[in-house]
Coordinates of C-alpha atoms and ligand atoms in Angstrom, one line a residue:
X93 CA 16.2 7.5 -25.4
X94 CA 14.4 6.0 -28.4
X95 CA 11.3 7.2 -29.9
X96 CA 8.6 4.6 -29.4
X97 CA 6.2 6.5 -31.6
X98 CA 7.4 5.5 -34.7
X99 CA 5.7 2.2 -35.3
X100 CA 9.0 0.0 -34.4
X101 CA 8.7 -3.4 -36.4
X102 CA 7.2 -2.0 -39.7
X103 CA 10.7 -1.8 -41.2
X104 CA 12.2 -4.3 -42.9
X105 CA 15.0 -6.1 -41.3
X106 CA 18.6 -6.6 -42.0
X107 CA 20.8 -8.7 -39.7
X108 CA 24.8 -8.4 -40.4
X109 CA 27.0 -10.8 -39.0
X110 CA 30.6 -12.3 -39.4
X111 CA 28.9 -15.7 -39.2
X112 CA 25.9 -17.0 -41.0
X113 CA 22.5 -18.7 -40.0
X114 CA 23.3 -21.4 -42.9
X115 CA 26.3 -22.7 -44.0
X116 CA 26.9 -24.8 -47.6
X117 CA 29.0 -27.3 -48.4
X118 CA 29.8 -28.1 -52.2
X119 CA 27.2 -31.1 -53.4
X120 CA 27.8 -32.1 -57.2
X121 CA 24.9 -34.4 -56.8
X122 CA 22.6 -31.8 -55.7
X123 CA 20.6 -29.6 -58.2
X124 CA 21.8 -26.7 -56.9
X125 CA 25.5 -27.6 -56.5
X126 CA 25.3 -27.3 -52.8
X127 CA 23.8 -28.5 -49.7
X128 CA 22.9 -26.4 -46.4
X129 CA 22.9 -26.7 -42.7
X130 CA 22.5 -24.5 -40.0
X131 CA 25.1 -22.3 -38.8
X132 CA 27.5 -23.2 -35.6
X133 CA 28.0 -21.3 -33.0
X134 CA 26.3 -19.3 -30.1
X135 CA 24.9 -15.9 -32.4
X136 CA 23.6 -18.1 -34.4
X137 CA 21.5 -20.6 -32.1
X138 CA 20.7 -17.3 -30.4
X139 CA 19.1 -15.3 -33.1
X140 CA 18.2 -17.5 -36.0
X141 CA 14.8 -18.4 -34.3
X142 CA 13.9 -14.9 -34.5
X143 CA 14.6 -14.1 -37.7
X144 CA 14.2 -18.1 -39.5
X145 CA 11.0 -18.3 -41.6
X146 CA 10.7 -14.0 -42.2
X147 CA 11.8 -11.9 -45.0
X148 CA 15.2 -10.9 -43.2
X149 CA 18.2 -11.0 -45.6
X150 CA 20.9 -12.0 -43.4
X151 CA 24.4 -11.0 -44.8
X152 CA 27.4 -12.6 -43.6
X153 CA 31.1 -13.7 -44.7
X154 CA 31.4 -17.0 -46.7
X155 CA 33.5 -19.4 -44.9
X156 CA 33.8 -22.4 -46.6
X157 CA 34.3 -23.8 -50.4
X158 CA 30.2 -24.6 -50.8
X159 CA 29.4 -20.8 -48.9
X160 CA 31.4 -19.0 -51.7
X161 CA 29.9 -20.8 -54.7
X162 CA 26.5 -19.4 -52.7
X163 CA 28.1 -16.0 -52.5
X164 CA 28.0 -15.5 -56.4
X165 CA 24.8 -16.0 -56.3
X166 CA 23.3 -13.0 -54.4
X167 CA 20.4 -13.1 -51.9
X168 CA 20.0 -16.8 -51.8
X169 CA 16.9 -18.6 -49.7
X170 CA 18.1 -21.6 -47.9
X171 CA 16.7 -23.5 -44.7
X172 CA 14.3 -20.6 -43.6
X173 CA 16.4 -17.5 -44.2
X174 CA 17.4 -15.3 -46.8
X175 CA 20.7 -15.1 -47.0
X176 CA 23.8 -13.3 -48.8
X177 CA 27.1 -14.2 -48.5
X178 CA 30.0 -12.5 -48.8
X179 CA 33.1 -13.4 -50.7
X180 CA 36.1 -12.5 -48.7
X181 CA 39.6 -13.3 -50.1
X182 CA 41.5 -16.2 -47.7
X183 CA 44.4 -13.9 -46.1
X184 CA 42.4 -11.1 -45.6
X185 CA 39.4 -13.1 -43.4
X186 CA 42.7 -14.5 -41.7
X187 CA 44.0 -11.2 -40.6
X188 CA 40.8 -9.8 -40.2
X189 CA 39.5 -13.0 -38.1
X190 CA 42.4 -14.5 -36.4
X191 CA 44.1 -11.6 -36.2
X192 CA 42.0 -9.0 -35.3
X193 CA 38.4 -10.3 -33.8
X194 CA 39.9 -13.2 -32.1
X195 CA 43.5 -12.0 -30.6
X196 CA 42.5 -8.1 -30.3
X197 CA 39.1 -7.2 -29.8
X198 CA 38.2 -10.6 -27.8
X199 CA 41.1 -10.3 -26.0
X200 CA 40.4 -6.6 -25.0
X201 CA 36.9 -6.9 -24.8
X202 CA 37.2 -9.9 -22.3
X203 CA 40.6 -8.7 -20.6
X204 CA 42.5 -11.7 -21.5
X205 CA 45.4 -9.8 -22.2
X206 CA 48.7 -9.9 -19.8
X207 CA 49.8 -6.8 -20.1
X208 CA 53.5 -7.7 -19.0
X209 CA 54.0 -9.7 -21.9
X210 CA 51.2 -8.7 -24.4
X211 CA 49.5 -7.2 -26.5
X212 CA 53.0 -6.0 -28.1
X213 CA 51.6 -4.7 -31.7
X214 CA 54.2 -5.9 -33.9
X215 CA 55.3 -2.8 -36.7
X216 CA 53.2 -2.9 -39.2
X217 CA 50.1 -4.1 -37.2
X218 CA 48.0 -1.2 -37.8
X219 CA 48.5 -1.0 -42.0
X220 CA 48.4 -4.7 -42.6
X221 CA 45.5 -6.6 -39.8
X222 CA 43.7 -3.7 -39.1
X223 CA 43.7 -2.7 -42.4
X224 CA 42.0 -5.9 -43.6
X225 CA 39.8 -5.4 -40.8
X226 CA 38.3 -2.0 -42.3
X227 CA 38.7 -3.5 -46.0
X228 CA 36.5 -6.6 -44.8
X229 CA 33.9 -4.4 -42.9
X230 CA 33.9 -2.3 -45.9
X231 CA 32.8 -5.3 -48.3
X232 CA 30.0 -5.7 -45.8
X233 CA 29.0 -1.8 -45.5
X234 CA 28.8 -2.6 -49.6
X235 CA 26.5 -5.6 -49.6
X236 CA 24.4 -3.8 -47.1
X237 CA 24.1 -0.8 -49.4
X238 CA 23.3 -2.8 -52.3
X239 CA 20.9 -5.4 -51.0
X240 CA 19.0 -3.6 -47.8
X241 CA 15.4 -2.6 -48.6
X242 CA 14.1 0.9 -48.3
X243 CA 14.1 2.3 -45.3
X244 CA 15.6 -1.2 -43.5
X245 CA 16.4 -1.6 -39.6
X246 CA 20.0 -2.9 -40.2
X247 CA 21.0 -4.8 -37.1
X248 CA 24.5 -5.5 -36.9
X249 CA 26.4 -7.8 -34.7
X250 CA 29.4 -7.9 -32.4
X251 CA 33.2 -7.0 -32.7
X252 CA 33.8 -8.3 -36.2
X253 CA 31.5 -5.6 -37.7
X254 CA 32.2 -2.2 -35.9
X255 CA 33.5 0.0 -39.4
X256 CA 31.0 -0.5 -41.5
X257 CA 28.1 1.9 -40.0
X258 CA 30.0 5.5 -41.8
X259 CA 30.3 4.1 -45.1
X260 CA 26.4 3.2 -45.2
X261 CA 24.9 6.1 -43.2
X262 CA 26.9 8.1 -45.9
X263 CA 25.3 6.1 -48.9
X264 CA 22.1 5.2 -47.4
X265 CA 20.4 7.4 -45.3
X266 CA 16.9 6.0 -45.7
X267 CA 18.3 2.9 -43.4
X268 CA 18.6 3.0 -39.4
X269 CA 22.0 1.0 -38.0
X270 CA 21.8 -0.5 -35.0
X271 CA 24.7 -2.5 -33.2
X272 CA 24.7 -4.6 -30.9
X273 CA 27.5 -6.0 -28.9
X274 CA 27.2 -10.1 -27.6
X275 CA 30.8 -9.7 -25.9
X276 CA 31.1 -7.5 -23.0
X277 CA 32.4 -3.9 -23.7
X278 CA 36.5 -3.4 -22.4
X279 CA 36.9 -1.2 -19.8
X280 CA 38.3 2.6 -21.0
X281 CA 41.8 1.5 -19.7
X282 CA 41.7 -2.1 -21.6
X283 CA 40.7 -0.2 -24.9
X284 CA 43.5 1.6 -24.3
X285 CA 45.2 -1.6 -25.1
X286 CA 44.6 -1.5 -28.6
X287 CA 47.1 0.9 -30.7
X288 CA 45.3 4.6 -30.3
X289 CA 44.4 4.8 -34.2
X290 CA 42.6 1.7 -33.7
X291 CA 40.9 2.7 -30.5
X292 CA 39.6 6.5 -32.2
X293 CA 38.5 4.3 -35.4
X294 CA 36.8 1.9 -33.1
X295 CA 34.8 4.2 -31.3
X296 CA 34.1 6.2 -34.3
X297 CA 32.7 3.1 -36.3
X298 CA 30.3 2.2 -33.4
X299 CA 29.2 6.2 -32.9
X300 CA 28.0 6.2 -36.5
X301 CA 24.8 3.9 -35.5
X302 CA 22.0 5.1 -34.4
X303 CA 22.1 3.3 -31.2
X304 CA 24.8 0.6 -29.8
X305 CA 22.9 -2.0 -27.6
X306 CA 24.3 -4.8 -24.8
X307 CA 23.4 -7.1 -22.9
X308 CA 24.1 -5.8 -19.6
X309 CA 24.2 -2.4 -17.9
X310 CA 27.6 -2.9 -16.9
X311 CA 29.1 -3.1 -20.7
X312 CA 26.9 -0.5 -21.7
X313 CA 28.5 1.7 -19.1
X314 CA 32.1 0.7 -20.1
X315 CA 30.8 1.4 -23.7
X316 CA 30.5 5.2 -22.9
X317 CA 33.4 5.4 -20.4
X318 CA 35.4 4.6 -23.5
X319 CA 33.6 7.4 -25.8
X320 CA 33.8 9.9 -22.8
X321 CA 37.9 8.4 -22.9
X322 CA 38.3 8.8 -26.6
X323 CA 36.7 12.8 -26.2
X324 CA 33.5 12.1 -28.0
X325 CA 29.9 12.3 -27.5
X326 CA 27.9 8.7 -26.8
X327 CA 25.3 8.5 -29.2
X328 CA 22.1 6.3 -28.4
X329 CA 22.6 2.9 -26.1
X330 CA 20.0 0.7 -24.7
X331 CA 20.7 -2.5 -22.9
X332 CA 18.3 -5.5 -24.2
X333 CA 19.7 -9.3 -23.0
X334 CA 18.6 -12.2 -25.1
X335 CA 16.2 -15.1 -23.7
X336 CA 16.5 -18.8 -24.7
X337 CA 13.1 -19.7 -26.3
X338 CA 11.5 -22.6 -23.7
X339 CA 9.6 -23.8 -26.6
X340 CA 12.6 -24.7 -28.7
X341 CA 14.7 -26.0 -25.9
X342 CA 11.5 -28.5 -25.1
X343 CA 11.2 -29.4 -28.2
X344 CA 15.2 -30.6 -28.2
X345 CA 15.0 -32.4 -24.7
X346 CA 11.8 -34.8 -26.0
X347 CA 13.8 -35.5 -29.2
X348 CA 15.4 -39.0 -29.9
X349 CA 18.5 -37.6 -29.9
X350 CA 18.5 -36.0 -26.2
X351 CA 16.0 -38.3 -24.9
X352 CA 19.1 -41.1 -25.8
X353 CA 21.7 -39.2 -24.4
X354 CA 19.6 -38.8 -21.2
X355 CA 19.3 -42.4 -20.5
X356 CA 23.1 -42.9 -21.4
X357 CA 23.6 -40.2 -18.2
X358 CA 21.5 -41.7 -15.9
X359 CA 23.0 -44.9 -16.4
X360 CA 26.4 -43.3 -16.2
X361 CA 25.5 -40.7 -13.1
X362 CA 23.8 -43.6 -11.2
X363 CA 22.3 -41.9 -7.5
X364 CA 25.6 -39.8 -7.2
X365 CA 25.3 -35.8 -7.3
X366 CA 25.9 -34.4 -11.4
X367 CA 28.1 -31.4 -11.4
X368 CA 27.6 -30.0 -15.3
X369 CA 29.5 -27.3 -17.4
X370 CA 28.9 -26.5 -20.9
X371 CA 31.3 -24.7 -23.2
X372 CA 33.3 -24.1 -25.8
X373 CA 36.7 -24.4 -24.5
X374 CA 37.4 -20.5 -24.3
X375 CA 39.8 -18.7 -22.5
X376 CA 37.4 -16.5 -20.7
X377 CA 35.2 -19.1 -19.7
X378 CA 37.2 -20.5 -16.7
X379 CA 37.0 -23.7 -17.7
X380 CA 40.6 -24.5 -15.7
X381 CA 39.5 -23.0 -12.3
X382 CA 36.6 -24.7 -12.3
X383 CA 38.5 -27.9 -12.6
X384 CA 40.4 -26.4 -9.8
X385 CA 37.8 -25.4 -7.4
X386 CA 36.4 -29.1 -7.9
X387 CA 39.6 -30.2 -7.2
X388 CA 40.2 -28.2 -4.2
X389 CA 36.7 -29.9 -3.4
X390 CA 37.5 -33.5 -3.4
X391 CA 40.9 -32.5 -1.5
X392 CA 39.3 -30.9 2.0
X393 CA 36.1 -33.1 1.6
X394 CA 37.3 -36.9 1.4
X395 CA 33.5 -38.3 2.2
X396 CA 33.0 -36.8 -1.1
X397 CA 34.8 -39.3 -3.1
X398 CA 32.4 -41.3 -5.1
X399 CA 29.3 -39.1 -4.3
X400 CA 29.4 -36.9 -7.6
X401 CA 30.3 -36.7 -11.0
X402 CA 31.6 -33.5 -12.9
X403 CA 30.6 -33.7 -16.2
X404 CA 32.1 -31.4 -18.3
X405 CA 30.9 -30.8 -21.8
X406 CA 33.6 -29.0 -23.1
X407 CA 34.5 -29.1 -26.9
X408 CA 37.5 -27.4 -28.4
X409 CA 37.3 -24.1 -30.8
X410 CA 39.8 -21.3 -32.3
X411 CA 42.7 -23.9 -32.1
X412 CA 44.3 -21.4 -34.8
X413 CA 44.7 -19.2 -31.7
X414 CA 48.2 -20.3 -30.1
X415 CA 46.7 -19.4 -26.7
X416 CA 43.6 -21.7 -27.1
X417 CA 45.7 -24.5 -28.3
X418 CA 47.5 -24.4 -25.3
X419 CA 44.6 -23.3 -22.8
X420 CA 42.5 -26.5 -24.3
X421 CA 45.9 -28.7 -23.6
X422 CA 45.8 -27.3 -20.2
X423 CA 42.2 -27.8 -19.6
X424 CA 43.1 -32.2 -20.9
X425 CA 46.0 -32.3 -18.9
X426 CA 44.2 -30.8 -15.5
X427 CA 41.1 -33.7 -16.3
X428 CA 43.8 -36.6 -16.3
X429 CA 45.3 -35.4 -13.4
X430 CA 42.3 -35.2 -11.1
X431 CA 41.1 -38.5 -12.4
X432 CA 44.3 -40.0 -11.7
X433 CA 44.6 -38.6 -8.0
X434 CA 41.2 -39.2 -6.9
X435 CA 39.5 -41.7 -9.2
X436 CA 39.1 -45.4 -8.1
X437 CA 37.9 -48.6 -10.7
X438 CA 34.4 -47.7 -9.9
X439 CA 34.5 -43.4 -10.0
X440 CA 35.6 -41.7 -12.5
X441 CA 35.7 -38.0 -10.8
X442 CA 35.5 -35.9 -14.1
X443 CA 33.2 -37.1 -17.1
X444 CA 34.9 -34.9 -19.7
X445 CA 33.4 -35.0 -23.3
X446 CA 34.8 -33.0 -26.0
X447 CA 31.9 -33.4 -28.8
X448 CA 30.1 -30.7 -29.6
X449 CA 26.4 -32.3 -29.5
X450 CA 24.2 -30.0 -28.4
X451 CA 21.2 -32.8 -27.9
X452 CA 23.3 -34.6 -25.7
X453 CA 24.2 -30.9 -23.9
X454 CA 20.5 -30.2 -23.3
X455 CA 20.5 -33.9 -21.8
X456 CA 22.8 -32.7 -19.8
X457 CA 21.7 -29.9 -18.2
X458 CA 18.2 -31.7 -17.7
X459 CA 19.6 -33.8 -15.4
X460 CA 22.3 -31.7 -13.5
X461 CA 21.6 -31.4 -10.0
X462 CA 24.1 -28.4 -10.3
X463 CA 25.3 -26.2 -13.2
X464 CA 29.1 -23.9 -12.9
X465 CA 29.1 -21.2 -15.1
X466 CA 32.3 -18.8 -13.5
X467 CA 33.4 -16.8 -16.5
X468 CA 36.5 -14.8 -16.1
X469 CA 33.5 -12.6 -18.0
X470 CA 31.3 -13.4 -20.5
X471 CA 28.6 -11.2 -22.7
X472 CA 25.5 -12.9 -21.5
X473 CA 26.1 -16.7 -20.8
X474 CA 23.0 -18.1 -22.9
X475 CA 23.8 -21.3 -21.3
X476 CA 23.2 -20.3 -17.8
X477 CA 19.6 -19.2 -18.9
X478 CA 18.8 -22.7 -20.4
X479 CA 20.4 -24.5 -17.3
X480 CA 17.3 -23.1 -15.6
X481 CA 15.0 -23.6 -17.7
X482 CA 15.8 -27.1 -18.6
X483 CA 16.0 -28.6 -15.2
X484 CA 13.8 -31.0 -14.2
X485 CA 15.4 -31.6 -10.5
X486 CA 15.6 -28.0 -9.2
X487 CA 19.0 -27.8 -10.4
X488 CA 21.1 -24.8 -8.7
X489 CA 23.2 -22.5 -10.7
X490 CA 26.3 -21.5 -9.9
X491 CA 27.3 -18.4 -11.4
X492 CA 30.1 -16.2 -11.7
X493 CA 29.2 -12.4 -11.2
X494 CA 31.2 -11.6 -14.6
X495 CA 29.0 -12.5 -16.7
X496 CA 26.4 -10.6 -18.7
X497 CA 23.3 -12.5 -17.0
X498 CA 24.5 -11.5 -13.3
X499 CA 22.1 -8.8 -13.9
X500 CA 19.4 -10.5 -14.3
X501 CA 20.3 -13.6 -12.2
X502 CA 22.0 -12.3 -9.4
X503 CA 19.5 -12.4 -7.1
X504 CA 17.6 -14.5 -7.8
X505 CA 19.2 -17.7 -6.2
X506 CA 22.3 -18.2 -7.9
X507 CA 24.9 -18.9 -5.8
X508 CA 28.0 -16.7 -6.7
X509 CA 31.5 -18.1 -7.3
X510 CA 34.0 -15.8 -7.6
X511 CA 36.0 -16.2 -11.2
X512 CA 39.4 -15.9 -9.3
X513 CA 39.1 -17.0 -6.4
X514 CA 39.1 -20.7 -6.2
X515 CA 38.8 -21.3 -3.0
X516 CA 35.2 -19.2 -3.2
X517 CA 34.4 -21.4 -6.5
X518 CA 35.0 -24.7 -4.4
X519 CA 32.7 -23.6 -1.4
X520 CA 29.9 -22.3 -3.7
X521 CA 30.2 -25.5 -5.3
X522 CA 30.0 -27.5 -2.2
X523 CA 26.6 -25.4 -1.0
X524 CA 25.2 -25.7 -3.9
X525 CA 25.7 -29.5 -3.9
X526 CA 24.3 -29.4 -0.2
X527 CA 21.5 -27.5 -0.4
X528 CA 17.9 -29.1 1.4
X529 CA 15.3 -29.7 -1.4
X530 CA 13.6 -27.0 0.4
X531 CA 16.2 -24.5 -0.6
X532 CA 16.7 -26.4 -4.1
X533 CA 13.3 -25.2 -4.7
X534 CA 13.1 -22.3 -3.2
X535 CA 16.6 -20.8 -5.4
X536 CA 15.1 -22.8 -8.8
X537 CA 11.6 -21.3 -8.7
X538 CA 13.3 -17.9 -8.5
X539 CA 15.4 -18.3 -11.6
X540 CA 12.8 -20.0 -13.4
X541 CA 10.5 -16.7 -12.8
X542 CA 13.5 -14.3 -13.9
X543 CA 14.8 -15.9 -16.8
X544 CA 10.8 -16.3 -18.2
X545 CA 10.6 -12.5 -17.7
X546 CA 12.0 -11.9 -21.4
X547 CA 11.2 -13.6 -24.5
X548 CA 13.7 -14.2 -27.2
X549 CA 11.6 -11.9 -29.2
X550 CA 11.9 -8.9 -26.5
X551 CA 15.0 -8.9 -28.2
X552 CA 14.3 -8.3 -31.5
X553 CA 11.4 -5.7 -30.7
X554 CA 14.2 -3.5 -28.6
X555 CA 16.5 -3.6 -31.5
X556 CA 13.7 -2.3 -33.5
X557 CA 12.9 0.1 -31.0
X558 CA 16.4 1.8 -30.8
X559 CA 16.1 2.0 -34.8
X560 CA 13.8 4.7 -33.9
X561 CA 15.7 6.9 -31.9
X562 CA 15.9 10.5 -33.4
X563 CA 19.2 11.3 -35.4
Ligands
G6P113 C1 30.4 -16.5 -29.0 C2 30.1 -15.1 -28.5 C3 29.7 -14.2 -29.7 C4 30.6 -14.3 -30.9 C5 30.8 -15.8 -31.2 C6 31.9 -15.9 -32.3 O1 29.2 -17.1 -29.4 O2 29.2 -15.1 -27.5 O3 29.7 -12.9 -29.2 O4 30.1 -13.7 -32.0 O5 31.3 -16.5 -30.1 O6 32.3 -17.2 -32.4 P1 33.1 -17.7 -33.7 O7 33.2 -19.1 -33.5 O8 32.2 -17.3 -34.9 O9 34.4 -17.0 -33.7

């Protein structure tokens, strides 16, 4: 599809995304009113060390008091990037965030909805969230048009951003768009979900990049079901997974930080098995099953008892969601109870830690002698990558086939737990847990090989690549 002639990575290079590689907070004492610190969450641990250190300006929304005093400032420099920051007013990031990214398009994309009870688009849905969904992406198709050099590679992330490609082809037609999507892609009939205007304006929004990217074949295939479905032609895909940089990650384990929490776990683990998850608590992450599935563990295999410890990393986010409020209650609620049935004054069956600390994460999956990942379904599933690459004990991944690095993983010894089936989950946990050191070996040396296949820069020099393709 694209045309590797042109000389991809020449352009300069503009990443958009709803959340930014920096974040300020107001600082009176500090010369420039603020101070900065890297950005939370997974796009941004993700991409920020490709781009840290370069001349990318990386636009994004303001979202707190010390990232809008930034955002009257223009293209600011701050902790390796070059960033701009967008001023959005409060109730129209709510109904654009909240609203639309978190309760639609996640929910569609991910096929959380139940569709006896919901989604139910309440009147007025489409002219009030939705439209502060296209006035939002059209603040950003502005700052893109103002600030992107000549002849940019404009790379622009996920759901939150899928309007903004017309208005800047229209304005700017030096620049190439590229989007790329870190959630999966709904199915046609899930997309048919959404109220039909929104569906059309959807697919219309993505179709006026020059190429829409993913991180698996799978979404990229539901991706032009749902063009096919909406009676228009696909324009340009590719599929291009990101990598976890080993360097980075190394660099983390032998730091204070980790190197503390991993003592702390090995005191705390002892000579029993470690079970590990890490996650946000997410409603397409599973977290509850996988509770279950140990559960359903400890119930058929008494001998168990006091042999392992699940710790679960889990830390709370997007409690403005009703649903996640009560999914993270849920997830509480079915710890206590499994440490009440099974534990005894010297086991504790679940070790469940809500901080986010990533450090004390990496610890974690150091030491794991087996890592869960069974998303309902999941873009990619970063984590699972790093789980093989930190080991240091042959750990075994368990891994549900739903999420984006299935592809890749697959086979190439993960053992598969089905997302639904609990019953599955608990006996690929309990073979995993079993398996000889031979085996151990034999499964981790194969992940090990096919996650180092792709650097986290492959990523970036696809992106660049599909810039290229013809118009
Ligand atoms: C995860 C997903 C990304 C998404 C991000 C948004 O990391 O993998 O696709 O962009 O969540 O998270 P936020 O906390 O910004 O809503």
């Amino acid at each position: 599809m694209a045309d590797t002639a042109a000389a991809p990575g020449r352009r300069p290079i503009v990443v958009v995304s709803n959340r930014g590689p920096v974040t300020f907070a107001a600082d009176p004492a500090a010369a420039s009113g603020v101070t900065a610190r890297r950005g939370a969450g997974g796009l941004v641990s993700g991409l920020g060390p490709l781009v840290a250190g370069t001349d990318a300006v990386w636009i994004a929304a303001a979202m707190s008091e010390g990232d809008r005093l930034v955002a009257e400032r223009g293209v600011t420099d701050a902790e390796g990037y070059r960033v701009r920051l967008i001023d959005i007013e409060p109730a129209a990031f709510s109904d654009y965030y909240d609203r639309v990214c978190n309760e639609a398009l996640w929910f569609a994309h991910h096929g959380l909805f139940d569709p006896v009870y919901e989604p139910a688009w309440p009147p007025g849905w489409v002219d009030g969230p939705w439209a502060a969904y296209r006035a939002v992406n059209e603040q950003f198709a502005e700052a893109v048009i103002a600030d992107a050099p000549q002849g940019a590679a404009v790379l622009v992330q996920d759901y939150h951003l899928c309007l903004l490609a017309p208005r800047v082809r229209a304005a700017r037609p030096d620049l190439r768009l590229v989007h790329f999507s870190h959630t999966p892609f709904a199915p046609s009939a899930w997309l048919r979900m959404l109220p039909d205007a929104v569906r059309i304006d959807l697919i219309d929004g993505l179709l006026a990049h020059h190429a829409c990217g993913f991180h698996s074949s799978r979404w990229e295939r539901d991706y032009l079901d749902s063009c096919e479905d909406a009676g228009r032609l696909a324009n340009a895909t590719f599929v291009a997974p990101l990598a976890p940089d080993p360097d980075d990650l190394a660099r983390t384990a032998a730091g204070a930080a980790a190197v503390r929490a991993r003592a702390d776990l090995d005191e705390l683990v002892g000579d029993r098995s470690f079970l590990v998850r890490v996650d946000r608590i997410e409603l397409s992450k599973n977290v509850l099953r996988g509770f279950q599935a140990y559960e359903a563990l400890l119930e058929a295999d008494p001998h168990r008892h006091g042999t392992v410890v699940f710790g679960a990393f889990c830390y709370p986010s997007r409690l403005g969601v009703a649903a996640y409020d009560r999914y993270a209650r849920a997830v509480v609620a079915k710890v206590e109870q499994v440490n009440e049935r099974f534990g005894t004054a010297s086991w504790t069956p679940i070790h469940y830690d809500p901080t986010d600390d990533y450090p004390r994460s990496v610890a974690a999956l150091q030491r794991a002698d087996v890592v869960v990942v069974n998303p309902i379904r999941d873009g990619l599933n970063l984590v699972a990558k790093e789980a093989v690459l930190l080991s240091d004990r042959d750990g075994q991944l368990v891994l549900s086939p739903e999420a984006g690095a299935w592809e890749e993983l697959g086979e190439h010894g993960a053992w598969e737990a089905d997302p639904f089936d609990v019953g599955a989950t608990a006996r690929a946990l309990a073979d995993a847990l079993d398996a000889d050191a031979e085996e151990r070996a034999r499964r981790a040396a194969s992940l090990r090989r096919a996650v180092s296949a792709r650097t986290p820069g492959d990523w970036l020099a696809e992106q660049l690549v599909a810039a290229e393709v013809s118009d």
